[in-house]
mmCIF file of C-alpha atoms and ligand atoms in Angstrom:
data_model
loop_
_atom_site.group_PDB
_atom_site.id
_atom_site.type_symbol
_atom_site.label_atom_id
_atom_site.label_comp_id
_atom_site.label_asym_id
_atom_site.label_seq_id
_atom_site.Cartn_x
_atom_site.Cartn_y
_atom_site.Cartn_z
ATOM 1 C CA UNK A 5 62.244 -95.595 104.115
ATOM 2 C CA UNK A 6 63.057 -93.636 107.244
ATOM 3 C CA UNK A 7 61.664 -90.608 109.022
ATOM 4 C CA UNK A 8 63.308 -87.381 107.903
ATOM 5 C CA UNK A 9 65.436 -85.305 110.262
ATOM 6 C CA UNK A 10 65.338 -81.523 110.043
ATOM 7 C CA UNK A 11 68.952 -81.070 108.895
ATOM 8 C CA UNK A 12 71.339 -82.981 106.585
ATOM 9 C CA UNK A 13 74.837 -82.358 105.255
ATOM 10 C CA UNK A 14 73.606 -83.181 101.746
ATOM 11 C CA UNK A 15 70.099 -83.190 100.313
ATOM 12 C CA UNK A 16 69.735 -84.798 96.876
ATOM 13 C CA UNK A 17 66.507 -83.947 95.072
ATOM 14 C CA UNK A 18 65.494 -86.664 92.601
ATOM 15 C CA UNK A 19 66.143 -90.414 92.612
ATOM 16 C CA UNK A 20 66.810 -90.879 88.898
ATOM 17 C CA UNK A 21 70.165 -92.332 87.740
ATOM 18 C CA UNK A 22 71.943 -89.065 88.663
ATOM 19 C CA UNK A 23 70.623 -88.769 92.221
ATOM 20 C CA UNK A 24 71.032 -92.502 92.909
ATOM 21 C CA UNK A 25 74.630 -92.529 91.578
ATOM 22 C CA UNK A 26 75.433 -89.537 93.786
ATOM 23 C CA UNK A 27 73.929 -91.236 96.852
ATOM 24 C CA UNK A 28 75.810 -94.466 96.103
ATOM 25 C CA UNK A 29 79.176 -92.691 96.161
ATOM 26 C CA UNK A 30 78.263 -91.009 99.469
ATOM 27 C CA UNK A 31 77.286 -94.347 101.041
ATOM 28 C CA UNK A 32 79.012 -94.945 104.389
ATOM 29 C CA UNK A 33 80.789 -91.565 104.255
ATOM 30 C CA UNK A 34 80.817 -89.125 107.187
ATOM 31 C CA UNK A 35 78.124 -87.024 105.485
ATOM 32 C CA UNK A 36 74.454 -87.352 106.399
ATOM 33 C CA UNK A 37 72.420 -87.601 103.195
ATOM 34 C CA UNK A 38 68.740 -87.280 102.367
ATOM 35 C CA UNK A 39 67.568 -88.527 98.964
ATOM 36 C CA UNK A 40 64.111 -87.234 98.077
ATOM 37 C CA UNK A 41 61.880 -88.545 95.295
ATOM 38 C CA UNK A 42 58.449 -87.205 94.443
ATOM 39 C CA UNK A 43 57.193 -90.477 92.913
ATOM 40 C CA UNK A 44 56.105 -93.543 94.882
ATOM 41 C CA UNK A 45 58.382 -95.892 92.969
ATOM 42 C CA UNK A 46 62.018 -95.413 92.076
ATOM 43 C CA UNK A 47 62.921 -96.160 88.460
ATOM 44 C CA UNK A 48 60.080 -95.576 85.989
ATOM 45 C CA UNK A 49 60.773 -92.634 83.641
ATOM 46 C CA UNK A 50 59.758 -91.618 80.131
ATOM 47 C CA UNK A 51 62.900 -92.853 78.394
ATOM 48 C CA UNK A 52 63.910 -95.196 75.553
ATOM 49 C CA UNK A 53 66.577 -96.848 77.717
ATOM 50 C CA UNK A 54 69.397 -96.841 75.141
ATOM 51 C CA UNK A 55 72.994 -96.753 76.379
ATOM 52 C CA UNK A 56 76.261 -96.103 74.549
ATOM 53 C CA UNK A 57 79.764 -97.143 75.532
ATOM 54 C CA UNK A 58 79.972 -94.169 77.899
ATOM 55 C CA UNK A 59 78.289 -96.407 80.479
ATOM 56 C CA UNK A 60 81.406 -98.600 80.478
ATOM 57 C CA UNK A 61 82.489 -97.618 84.002
ATOM 58 C CA UNK A 62 79.163 -98.664 85.509
ATOM 59 C CA UNK A 63 78.350 -102.080 86.734
ATOM 60 C CA UNK A 64 74.877 -102.356 85.187
ATOM 61 C CA UNK A 65 72.564 -105.215 86.157
ATOM 62 C CA UNK A 66 73.547 -108.422 84.383
ATOM 63 C CA UNK A 67 70.925 -110.203 82.288
ATOM 64 C CA UNK A 68 68.652 -107.162 82.397
ATOM 65 C CA UNK A 69 69.908 -105.402 79.292
ATOM 66 C CA UNK A 70 70.338 -106.264 75.620
ATOM 67 C CA UNK A 71 73.477 -105.581 73.604
ATOM 68 C CA UNK A 72 73.850 -104.669 69.933
ATOM 69 C CA UNK A 73 77.119 -104.575 68.018
ATOM 70 C CA UNK A 74 75.476 -103.330 64.830
ATOM 71 C CA UNK A 75 73.460 -100.157 64.342
ATOM 72 C CA UNK A 76 71.171 -99.991 61.338
ATOM 73 C CA UNK A 77 71.097 -96.393 60.181
ATOM 74 C CA UNK A 78 68.555 -95.460 57.524
ATOM 75 C CA UNK A 79 69.466 -92.161 55.865
ATOM 76 C CA UNK A 80 66.751 -90.931 53.502
ATOM 77 C CA UNK A 81 65.525 -94.518 53.126
ATOM 78 C CA UNK A 82 68.922 -96.126 52.448
ATOM 79 C CA UNK A 83 70.160 -98.593 55.059
ATOM 80 C CA UNK A 84 73.735 -98.415 56.335
ATOM 81 C CA UNK A 85 75.067 -100.981 58.803
ATOM 82 C CA UNK A 86 77.533 -99.582 61.266
ATOM 83 C CA UNK A 87 79.654 -101.949 63.358
ATOM 84 C CA UNK A 88 80.464 -100.673 66.801
ATOM 85 C CA UNK A 89 83.631 -101.270 68.768
ATOM 86 C CA UNK A 90 81.495 -101.022 71.913
ATOM 87 C CA UNK A 91 77.998 -102.497 71.872
ATOM 88 C CA UNK A 92 74.922 -100.340 72.358
ATOM 89 C CA UNK A 93 72.595 -101.545 75.091
ATOM 90 C CA UNK A 94 68.978 -101.174 76.059
ATOM 91 C CA UNK A 95 67.756 -101.380 79.629
ATOM 92 C CA UNK A 96 64.452 -100.939 81.436
ATOM 93 C CA UNK A 97 64.481 -97.776 83.566
ATOM 94 C CA UNK A 98 62.534 -99.536 86.309
ATOM 95 C CA UNK A 99 65.163 -102.285 86.488
ATOM 96 C CA UNK A 100 68.006 -99.755 86.424
ATOM 97 C CA UNK A 101 66.407 -97.669 89.207
ATOM 98 C CA UNK A 102 65.691 -100.697 91.396
ATOM 99 C CA UNK A 103 69.230 -102.002 90.814
ATOM 100 C CA UNK A 104 70.724 -98.676 91.881
ATOM 101 C CA UNK A 105 68.383 -98.477 94.879
ATOM 102 C CA UNK A 106 69.444 -101.937 96.055
ATOM 103 C CA UNK A 107 73.050 -100.761 96.230
ATOM 104 C CA UNK A 108 72.002 -98.184 98.845
ATOM 105 C CA UNK A 109 70.599 -100.817 101.192
ATOM 106 C CA UNK A 110 72.245 -100.800 104.587
ATOM 107 C CA UNK A 111 73.714 -97.294 104.183
ATOM 108 C CA UNK A 112 73.572 -95.899 107.711
ATOM 109 C CA UNK A 113 74.127 -92.304 106.618
ATOM 110 C CA UNK A 114 71.428 -92.172 103.902
ATOM 111 C CA UNK A 115 67.716 -91.561 104.362
ATOM 112 C CA UNK A 116 65.561 -92.182 101.310
ATOM 113 C CA UNK A 117 62.122 -90.662 101.166
ATOM 114 C CA UNK A 118 59.789 -91.374 98.227
ATOM 115 C CA UNK A 119 56.418 -89.749 97.645
ATOM 116 C CA UNK A 120 57.945 -86.450 98.748
ATOM 117 C CA UNK A 121 58.026 -83.525 96.361
ATOM 118 C CA UNK A 122 60.272 -80.564 97.043
ATOM 119 C CA UNK A 123 58.057 -77.522 96.609
ATOM 120 C CA UNK A 124 60.438 -74.638 97.246
ATOM 121 C CA UNK A 125 64.143 -73.975 97.694
ATOM 122 C CA UNK A 126 65.773 -71.330 99.900
ATOM 123 C CA UNK A 127 69.480 -70.521 100.435
ATOM 124 C CA UNK A 128 70.005 -73.230 103.074
ATOM 125 C CA UNK A 129 66.724 -75.154 103.279
ATOM 126 C CA UNK A 130 64.081 -76.871 101.227
ATOM 127 C CA UNK A 131 60.344 -76.992 101.721
ATOM 128 C CA UNK A 132 58.448 -80.232 101.124
ATOM 129 C CA UNK A 133 54.801 -81.093 101.735
ATOM 130 C CA UNK A 134 56.002 -82.658 105.008
ATOM 131 C CA UNK A 135 58.002 -79.711 106.314
ATOM 132 C CA UNK A 136 61.236 -77.710 106.133
ATOM 133 C CA UNK A 137 64.669 -79.381 106.044
ATOM 134 C CA UNK A 138 68.040 -77.569 106.265
ATOM 135 C CA UNK A 139 71.109 -78.525 104.243
ATOM 136 C CA UNK A 140 74.799 -77.675 103.926
ATOM 137 C CA UNK A 141 74.868 -78.860 100.301
ATOM 138 C CA UNK A 142 72.060 -79.325 97.835
ATOM 139 C CA UNK A 143 72.280 -81.587 94.763
ATOM 140 C CA UNK A 144 69.693 -80.930 92.059
ATOM 141 C CA UNK A 145 69.166 -84.288 90.328
ATOM 142 C CA UNK A 146 65.568 -83.457 89.546
ATOM 143 C CA UNK A 147 65.501 -83.853 85.783
ATOM 144 C CA UNK A 148 64.762 -81.650 82.783
ATOM 145 C CA UNK A 149 62.190 -79.464 84.551
ATOM 146 C CA UNK A 150 64.470 -79.034 87.572
ATOM 147 C CA UNK A 151 63.243 -76.869 90.421
ATOM 148 C CA UNK A 152 66.841 -76.439 91.583
ATOM 149 C CA UNK A 153 67.809 -75.115 88.157
ATOM 150 C CA UNK A 154 64.899 -72.650 88.326
ATOM 151 C CA UNK A 155 66.032 -71.585 91.807
ATOM 152 C CA UNK A 156 69.475 -70.856 90.286
ATOM 153 C CA UNK A 157 67.713 -68.859 87.527
ATOM 154 C CA UNK A 158 69.466 -70.797 84.774
ATOM 155 C CA UNK A 159 67.839 -70.965 81.337
ATOM 156 C CA UNK A 160 66.895 -74.346 79.837
ATOM 157 C CA UNK A 161 66.719 -75.447 76.186
ATOM 158 C CA UNK A 162 64.679 -78.529 75.570
ATOM 159 C CA UNK A 163 64.310 -81.067 72.816
ATOM 160 C CA UNK A 164 61.354 -83.456 73.000
ATOM 161 C CA UNK A 165 61.074 -87.199 72.763
ATOM 162 C CA UNK A 166 57.908 -89.148 72.077
ATOM 163 C CA UNK A 167 57.455 -92.857 71.724
ATOM 164 C CA UNK A 168 55.310 -95.957 71.901
ATOM 165 C CA UNK A 169 56.212 -99.191 73.663
ATOM 166 C CA UNK A 170 55.185 -102.054 71.393
ATOM 167 C CA UNK A 171 54.639 -105.699 72.415
ATOM 168 C CA UNK A 172 56.664 -106.724 69.383
ATOM 169 C CA UNK A 173 60.083 -108.349 69.931
ATOM 170 C CA UNK A 174 62.653 -107.035 67.494
ATOM 171 C CA UNK A 175 66.379 -107.658 66.966
ATOM 172 C CA UNK A 176 67.439 -104.592 65.011
ATOM 173 C CA UNK A 177 68.728 -101.424 66.689
ATOM 174 C CA UNK A 178 67.648 -98.767 64.193
ATOM 175 C CA UNK A 179 67.983 -95.027 63.601
ATOM 176 C CA UNK A 180 65.967 -93.356 60.840
ATOM 177 C CA UNK A 181 67.039 -90.030 59.412
ATOM 178 C CA UNK A 182 65.099 -88.063 56.823
ATOM 179 C CA UNK A 183 67.127 -84.927 56.239
ATOM 180 C CA UNK A 184 64.645 -83.350 53.810
ATOM 181 C CA UNK A 185 61.543 -83.764 55.950
ATOM 182 C CA UNK A 186 62.902 -83.809 59.511
ATOM 183 C CA UNK A 187 66.260 -81.961 59.460
ATOM 184 C CA UNK A 188 68.225 -82.997 62.547
ATOM 185 C CA UNK A 189 65.332 -84.910 64.136
ATOM 186 C CA UNK A 190 65.466 -88.703 64.045
ATOM 187 C CA UNK A 191 63.355 -91.726 64.695
ATOM 188 C CA UNK A 192 64.585 -94.711 66.705
ATOM 189 C CA UNK A 193 63.708 -98.390 67.070
ATOM 190 C CA UNK A 194 65.221 -99.777 70.286
ATOM 191 C CA UNK A 195 64.550 -103.466 70.972
ATOM 192 C CA UNK A 196 64.322 -104.397 74.668
ATOM 193 C CA UNK A 197 64.168 -107.834 76.285
ATOM 194 C CA UNK A 198 60.362 -107.889 76.397
ATOM 195 C CA UNK A 199 59.188 -105.103 74.060
ATOM 196 C CA UNK A 200 60.309 -102.619 71.414
ATOM 197 C CA UNK A 201 60.483 -98.882 71.972
ATOM 198 C CA UNK A 202 59.898 -96.760 68.854
ATOM 199 C CA UNK A 203 60.078 -93.001 69.086
ATOM 200 C CA UNK A 204 60.989 -89.624 67.631
ATOM 201 C CA UNK A 205 63.497 -87.053 68.957
ATOM 202 C CA UNK A 206 63.111 -83.465 67.755
ATOM 203 C CA UNK A 207 63.602 -79.778 68.450
ATOM 204 C CA UNK A 208 60.140 -78.299 69.155
ATOM 205 C CA UNK A 209 61.308 -74.965 67.720
ATOM 206 C CA UNK A 210 61.701 -76.661 64.330
ATOM 207 C CA UNK A 211 58.933 -79.302 64.390
ATOM 208 C CA UNK A 212 55.721 -78.958 66.396
ATOM 209 C CA UNK A 213 54.786 -81.749 68.811
ATOM 210 C CA UNK A 214 51.617 -82.429 66.777
ATOM 211 C CA UNK A 215 53.646 -82.843 63.541
ATOM 212 C CA UNK A 216 56.179 -85.032 65.353
ATOM 213 C CA UNK A 217 53.433 -87.357 66.565
ATOM 214 C CA UNK A 218 52.016 -87.541 63.027
ATOM 215 C CA UNK A 219 55.471 -88.494 61.696
ATOM 216 C CA UNK A 220 55.809 -91.245 64.305
ATOM 217 C CA UNK A 221 52.280 -92.599 63.790
ATOM 218 C CA UNK A 222 52.790 -92.612 60.009
ATOM 219 C CA UNK A 223 56.100 -94.486 60.340
ATOM 220 C CA UNK A 224 54.426 -97.121 62.496
ATOM 221 C CA UNK A 225 51.509 -97.495 60.078
ATOM 222 C CA UNK A 226 53.844 -97.641 57.030
ATOM 223 C CA UNK A 227 55.773 -100.470 58.689
ATOM 224 C CA UNK A 228 52.645 -102.332 59.839
ATOM 225 C CA UNK A 229 53.523 -101.955 63.515
ATOM 226 C CA UNK A 230 50.613 -102.470 65.890
ATOM 227 C CA UNK A 231 50.616 -99.625 68.439
ATOM 228 C CA UNK A 232 48.233 -98.514 71.143
ATOM 229 C CA UNK A 233 47.610 -94.965 72.272
ATOM 230 C CA UNK A 234 47.780 -95.945 75.955
ATOM 231 C CA UNK A 235 51.444 -96.864 75.344
ATOM 232 C CA UNK A 236 52.318 -93.392 74.059
ATOM 233 C CA UNK A 237 54.656 -91.201 76.175
ATOM 234 C CA UNK A 238 56.412 -87.859 75.710
ATOM 235 C CA UNK A 239 58.815 -85.721 77.753
ATOM 236 C CA UNK A 240 61.424 -82.960 77.333
ATOM 237 C CA UNK A 241 65.224 -83.269 77.438
ATOM 238 C CA UNK A 242 67.275 -80.307 78.651
ATOM 239 C CA UNK A 243 70.559 -79.946 76.740
ATOM 240 C CA UNK A 244 71.492 -76.424 77.931
ATOM 241 C CA UNK A 245 74.614 -76.971 80.025
ATOM 242 C CA UNK A 246 75.519 -73.917 82.149
ATOM 243 C CA UNK A 247 77.761 -75.454 84.813
ATOM 244 C CA UNK A 248 77.422 -77.935 87.666
ATOM 245 C CA UNK A 249 78.700 -76.062 90.735
ATOM 246 C CA UNK A 250 77.028 -72.987 92.232
ATOM 247 C CA UNK A 251 78.379 -72.424 95.756
ATOM 248 C CA UNK A 252 76.661 -74.944 98.005
ATOM 249 C CA UNK A 253 74.321 -76.045 95.195
ATOM 250 C CA UNK A 254 75.239 -78.643 92.542
ATOM 251 C CA UNK A 255 73.422 -79.872 89.453
ATOM 252 C CA UNK A 256 73.661 -83.315 87.883
ATOM 253 C CA UNK A 257 72.171 -85.077 84.845
ATOM 254 C CA UNK A 258 69.280 -83.426 83.027
ATOM 255 C CA UNK A 259 69.040 -80.727 85.703
ATOM 256 C CA UNK A 260 72.561 -79.685 84.622
ATOM 257 C CA UNK A 261 71.574 -79.828 80.934
ATOM 258 C CA UNK A 262 73.767 -82.880 80.339
ATOM 259 C CA UNK A 263 71.714 -84.471 77.586
ATOM 260 C CA UNK A 264 72.985 -84.887 74.047
ATOM 261 C CA UNK A 265 71.297 -82.480 71.651
ATOM 262 C CA UNK A 266 72.199 -84.953 68.884
ATOM 263 C CA UNK A 267 71.128 -88.326 70.278
ATOM 264 C CA UNK A 268 69.002 -87.532 73.327
ATOM 265 C CA UNK A 269 71.271 -89.705 75.458
ATOM 266 C CA UNK A 270 71.387 -88.648 79.102
ATOM 267 C CA UNK A 271 71.397 -91.707 81.381
ATOM 268 C CA UNK A 272 75.160 -92.106 81.345
ATOM 269 C CA UNK A 273 75.744 -88.382 81.795
ATOM 270 C CA UNK A 274 73.455 -88.503 84.825
ATOM 271 C CA UNK A 275 75.371 -91.495 86.253
ATOM 272 C CA UNK A 276 78.767 -89.890 85.664
ATOM 273 C CA UNK A 277 77.805 -86.441 86.939
ATOM 274 C CA UNK A 278 76.100 -87.889 90.028
ATOM 275 C CA UNK A 279 79.184 -89.916 90.872
ATOM 276 C CA UNK A 280 81.602 -87.047 90.198
ATOM 277 C CA UNK A 281 79.647 -84.511 92.265
ATOM 278 C CA UNK A 282 79.644 -86.953 95.187
ATOM 279 C CA UNK A 283 83.454 -87.149 94.994
ATOM 280 C CA UNK A 284 83.588 -83.348 94.936
ATOM 281 C CA UNK A 285 81.429 -83.205 98.071
ATOM 282 C CA UNK A 286 83.738 -85.657 99.808
ATOM 283 C CA UNK A 287 86.871 -83.839 98.657
ATOM 284 C CA UNK A 288 86.528 -80.255 97.378
ATOM 285 C CA UNK A 289 89.989 -80.575 95.707
ATOM 286 C CA UNK A 290 88.783 -83.520 93.590
ATOM 287 C CA UNK A 291 89.159 -82.729 89.886
ATOM 288 C CA UNK A 292 86.106 -83.982 88.031
ATOM 289 C CA UNK A 293 88.001 -85.239 84.967
ATOM 290 C CA UNK A 294 85.419 -87.805 83.888
ATOM 291 C CA UNK A 295 82.666 -85.210 84.126
ATOM 292 C CA UNK A 296 84.684 -82.710 82.083
ATOM 293 C CA UNK A 297 85.206 -85.368 79.389
ATOM 294 C CA UNK A 298 81.506 -86.031 79.120
ATOM 295 C CA UNK A 299 80.705 -82.298 79.064
ATOM 296 C CA UNK A 300 83.128 -81.918 76.141
ATOM 297 C CA UNK A 301 81.345 -84.702 74.255
ATOM 298 C CA UNK A 302 77.953 -83.086 74.935
ATOM 299 C CA UNK A 303 79.285 -79.729 73.692
ATOM 300 C CA UNK A 304 80.562 -81.413 70.495
ATOM 301 C CA UNK A 305 77.073 -82.846 69.935
ATOM 302 C CA UNK A 306 75.442 -79.432 70.406
ATOM 303 C CA UNK A 307 77.911 -77.764 68.040
ATOM 304 C CA UNK A 308 77.387 -80.454 65.438
ATOM 305 C CA UNK A 309 73.585 -80.184 65.508
ATOM 306 C CA UNK A 310 73.663 -76.361 65.476
ATOM 307 C CA UNK A 311 75.878 -76.413 62.369
ATOM 308 C CA UNK A 312 73.683 -79.047 60.807
ATOM 309 C CA UNK A 313 70.483 -77.030 61.422
ATOM 310 C CA UNK A 314 72.097 -73.907 59.923
ATOM 311 C CA UNK A 315 72.891 -75.624 56.596
ATOM 312 C CA UNK A 316 69.801 -77.557 55.435
ATOM 313 C CA UNK A 317 71.167 -78.056 51.903
ATOM 314 C CA UNK A 318 74.271 -79.826 53.141
ATOM 315 C CA UNK A 319 72.487 -82.206 55.485
ATOM 316 C CA UNK A 320 72.596 -85.373 53.382
ATOM 317 C CA UNK A 321 76.280 -84.790 52.527
ATOM 318 C CA UNK A 322 76.910 -84.221 56.192
ATOM 319 C CA UNK A 323 75.344 -87.543 57.129
ATOM 320 C CA UNK A 324 77.266 -89.372 54.434
ATOM 321 C CA UNK A 325 80.500 -87.938 55.860
ATOM 322 C CA UNK A 326 79.414 -88.655 59.425
ATOM 323 C CA UNK A 327 78.727 -92.330 58.656
ATOM 324 C CA UNK A 328 82.136 -92.658 56.982
ATOM 325 C CA UNK A 329 83.838 -91.156 60.042
ATOM 326 C CA UNK A 330 81.842 -93.338 62.446
ATOM 327 C CA UNK A 331 83.524 -96.394 60.901
ATOM 328 C CA UNK A 332 86.668 -95.412 62.766
ATOM 329 C CA UNK A 333 86.917 -96.471 66.412
ATOM 330 C CA UNK A 334 88.774 -93.249 67.236
ATOM 331 C CA UNK A 335 85.892 -91.162 65.920
ATOM 332 C CA UNK A 336 83.402 -93.351 67.817
ATOM 333 C CA UNK A 337 85.350 -92.513 70.975
ATOM 334 C CA UNK A 338 85.538 -88.813 70.080
ATOM 335 C CA UNK A 339 81.791 -88.705 69.415
ATOM 336 C CA UNK A 340 81.020 -90.804 72.493
ATOM 337 C CA UNK A 341 79.402 -93.762 70.818
HETATM 338 C C1 FAD B 410 61.428 -89.697 75.329
HETATM 339 C C2 FAD B 410 62.795 -89.797 75.942
HETATM 340 C C3 FAD B 410 63.668 -90.805 75.547
HETATM 341 C C4 FAD B 410 64.930 -90.892 76.103
HETATM 342 N N1 FAD B 410 65.740 -91.917 75.720
HETATM 343 C C5 FAD B 410 66.983 -92.011 76.237
HETATM 344 C C6 FAD B 410 67.843 -93.094 75.864
HETATM 345 O O1 FAD B 410 67.484 -93.964 75.082
HETATM 346 N N2 FAD B 410 69.071 -93.138 76.426
HETATM 347 C C7 FAD B 410 69.508 -92.198 77.319
HETATM 348 O O2 FAD B 410 70.650 -92.290 77.777
HETATM 349 N N3 FAD B 410 68.708 -91.185 77.675
HETATM 350 C C8 FAD B 410 67.459 -91.070 77.174
HETATM 351 N N4 FAD B 410 66.648 -90.055 77.571
HETATM 352 C C9 FAD B 410 67.171 -89.098 78.553
HETATM 353 C C10 FAD B 410 67.152 -89.698 79.947
HETATM 354 O O3 FAD B 410 65.854 -90.132 80.255
HETATM 355 C C11 FAD B 410 67.627 -88.667 80.959
HETATM 356 O O4 FAD B 410 68.787 -88.035 80.482
HETATM 357 C C12 FAD B 410 67.926 -89.292 82.316
HETATM 358 O O5 FAD B 410 66.768 -89.855 82.868
HETATM 359 C C13 FAD B 410 68.478 -88.227 83.259
HETATM 360 O O6 FAD B 410 68.612 -88.735 84.549
HETATM 361 P P1 FAD B 410 68.490 -87.755 85.802
HETATM 362 O O7 FAD B 410 68.801 -88.579 86.996
HETATM 363 O O8 FAD B 410 69.259 -86.519 85.560
HETATM 364 O O9 FAD B 410 66.964 -87.287 85.813
HETATM 365 P P2 FAD B 410 65.617 -88.128 85.832
HETATM 366 O O10 FAD B 410 65.826 -89.505 85.373
HETATM 367 O O11 FAD B 410 64.615 -87.287 85.140
HETATM 368 O O12 FAD B 410 65.269 -88.205 87.371
HETATM 369 C C14 FAD B 410 64.841 -87.065 88.069
HETATM 370 C C15 FAD B 410 64.055 -87.530 89.270
HETATM 371 O O13 FAD B 410 63.736 -86.400 90.073
HETATM 372 C C16 FAD B 410 62.401 -86.519 90.548
HETATM 373 N N5 FAD B 410 61.932 -85.160 90.846
HETATM 374 C C17 FAD B 410 61.723 -84.156 89.960
HETATM 375 N N6 FAD B 410 61.297 -83.053 90.598
HETATM 376 C C18 FAD B 410 61.255 -83.367 91.917
HETATM 377 C C19 FAD B 410 60.883 -82.640 93.087
HETATM 378 N N7 FAD B 410 60.490 -81.356 93.033
HETATM 379 N N8 FAD B 410 60.940 -83.275 94.278
HETATM 380 C C20 FAD B 410 61.330 -84.576 94.373
HETATM 381 N N9 FAD B 410 61.684 -85.306 93.277
HETATM 382 C C21 FAD B 410 61.654 -84.720 92.073
HETATM 383 C C22 FAD B 410 61.663 -87.179 89.384
HETATM 384 O O14 FAD B 410 60.474 -87.801 89.803
HETATM 385 C C23 FAD B 410 62.721 -88.167 88.877
HETATM 386 O O15 FAD B 410 62.613 -89.432 89.495
HETATM 387 C C24 FAD B 410 65.365 -89.938 77.058
HETATM 388 C C25 FAD B 410 64.498 -88.921 77.465
HETATM 389 C C26 FAD B 410 63.235 -88.844 76.910
HETATM 390 C C27 FAD B 410 62.315 -87.750 77.364
#
């Protein structure tokens, strides 16, 4: 970690996958870059660590993730096995963060400062607990409760995720859907290399956080899972995309609202948007095709869930149809899975 200067070409707020991917693409460029992270350690984040095929362009750490070709989808208690053309993966956020951080080693143009929270944003400067720093460009990669997004006065819409990490080692990648009781919410079982992450993703306007926790606890009890309250976590996910470019200010990942309203997936969108915004900073003419593709997929997910929530009586038919369509590789690509 180096001492901060008082002016940078680019300041990136947040060293999650989005901010780190942005910094990586700016490595050894002519731009001076400051990457700021409020936490002491880079990596840990409330997240289930599931990845779809959208991560294909990223060289993720080998031997640190698990892969699953089959998804087990339980719709109203009935199990459906869905084979995937591209395997789903699970990865530890700490390992992903540390892997991304390592790639920045030796970058002469990048200063990384942890334990530094940005407290306020002005037109051409930020204020941290350590002082004021000027920028030409600001990248908001500061997650679902983004300060940069608030500075831009953009609204947010948030789903919630809550989960337990269990010591148990499991081999089945599961989704549980209960259209009658939960509507568009779902429960997941994501096996990792050294634990299993079991959680619930829901819209807090439709299910209260207290009810969601009851649903999750009940599921764990019904399935005889041993869980401990100290391993419980919860956090919001912002799916309200309103754009990524605002003059000299850019948004990536959750700060940009690039989380799926359907699946809660956001790691890959953060990686892609971070990388694409870096290219845009290096070349303003750069057309962010990959980012536009992922935005389209996110918008499809939002549309699908909004329709689904509007027609509660058709929800089980909808899922039946959805599972049939997901058998086709073309639809898997269209849906982003
Ligand atoms: C319960 C839950 C489960 C999830 N499961 C999955 C999943 O299985 N798969 C998936 O793809 N996605 C999942 N997500 C979503 C995923 O976690 C996010 O989409 C992803 O982390 C977004 O990356 P990011 O870089 O945009 O933001 P983040 O990972 O949130 O990183 C933002 C960083 O900015 C820092 N920061 C914030 N404010 C400041 C400040 N003022 N100053 C300095 N630093 C600051 C934070 O400390 C953080 O390190 C889940 C989310 C939740 C809540």
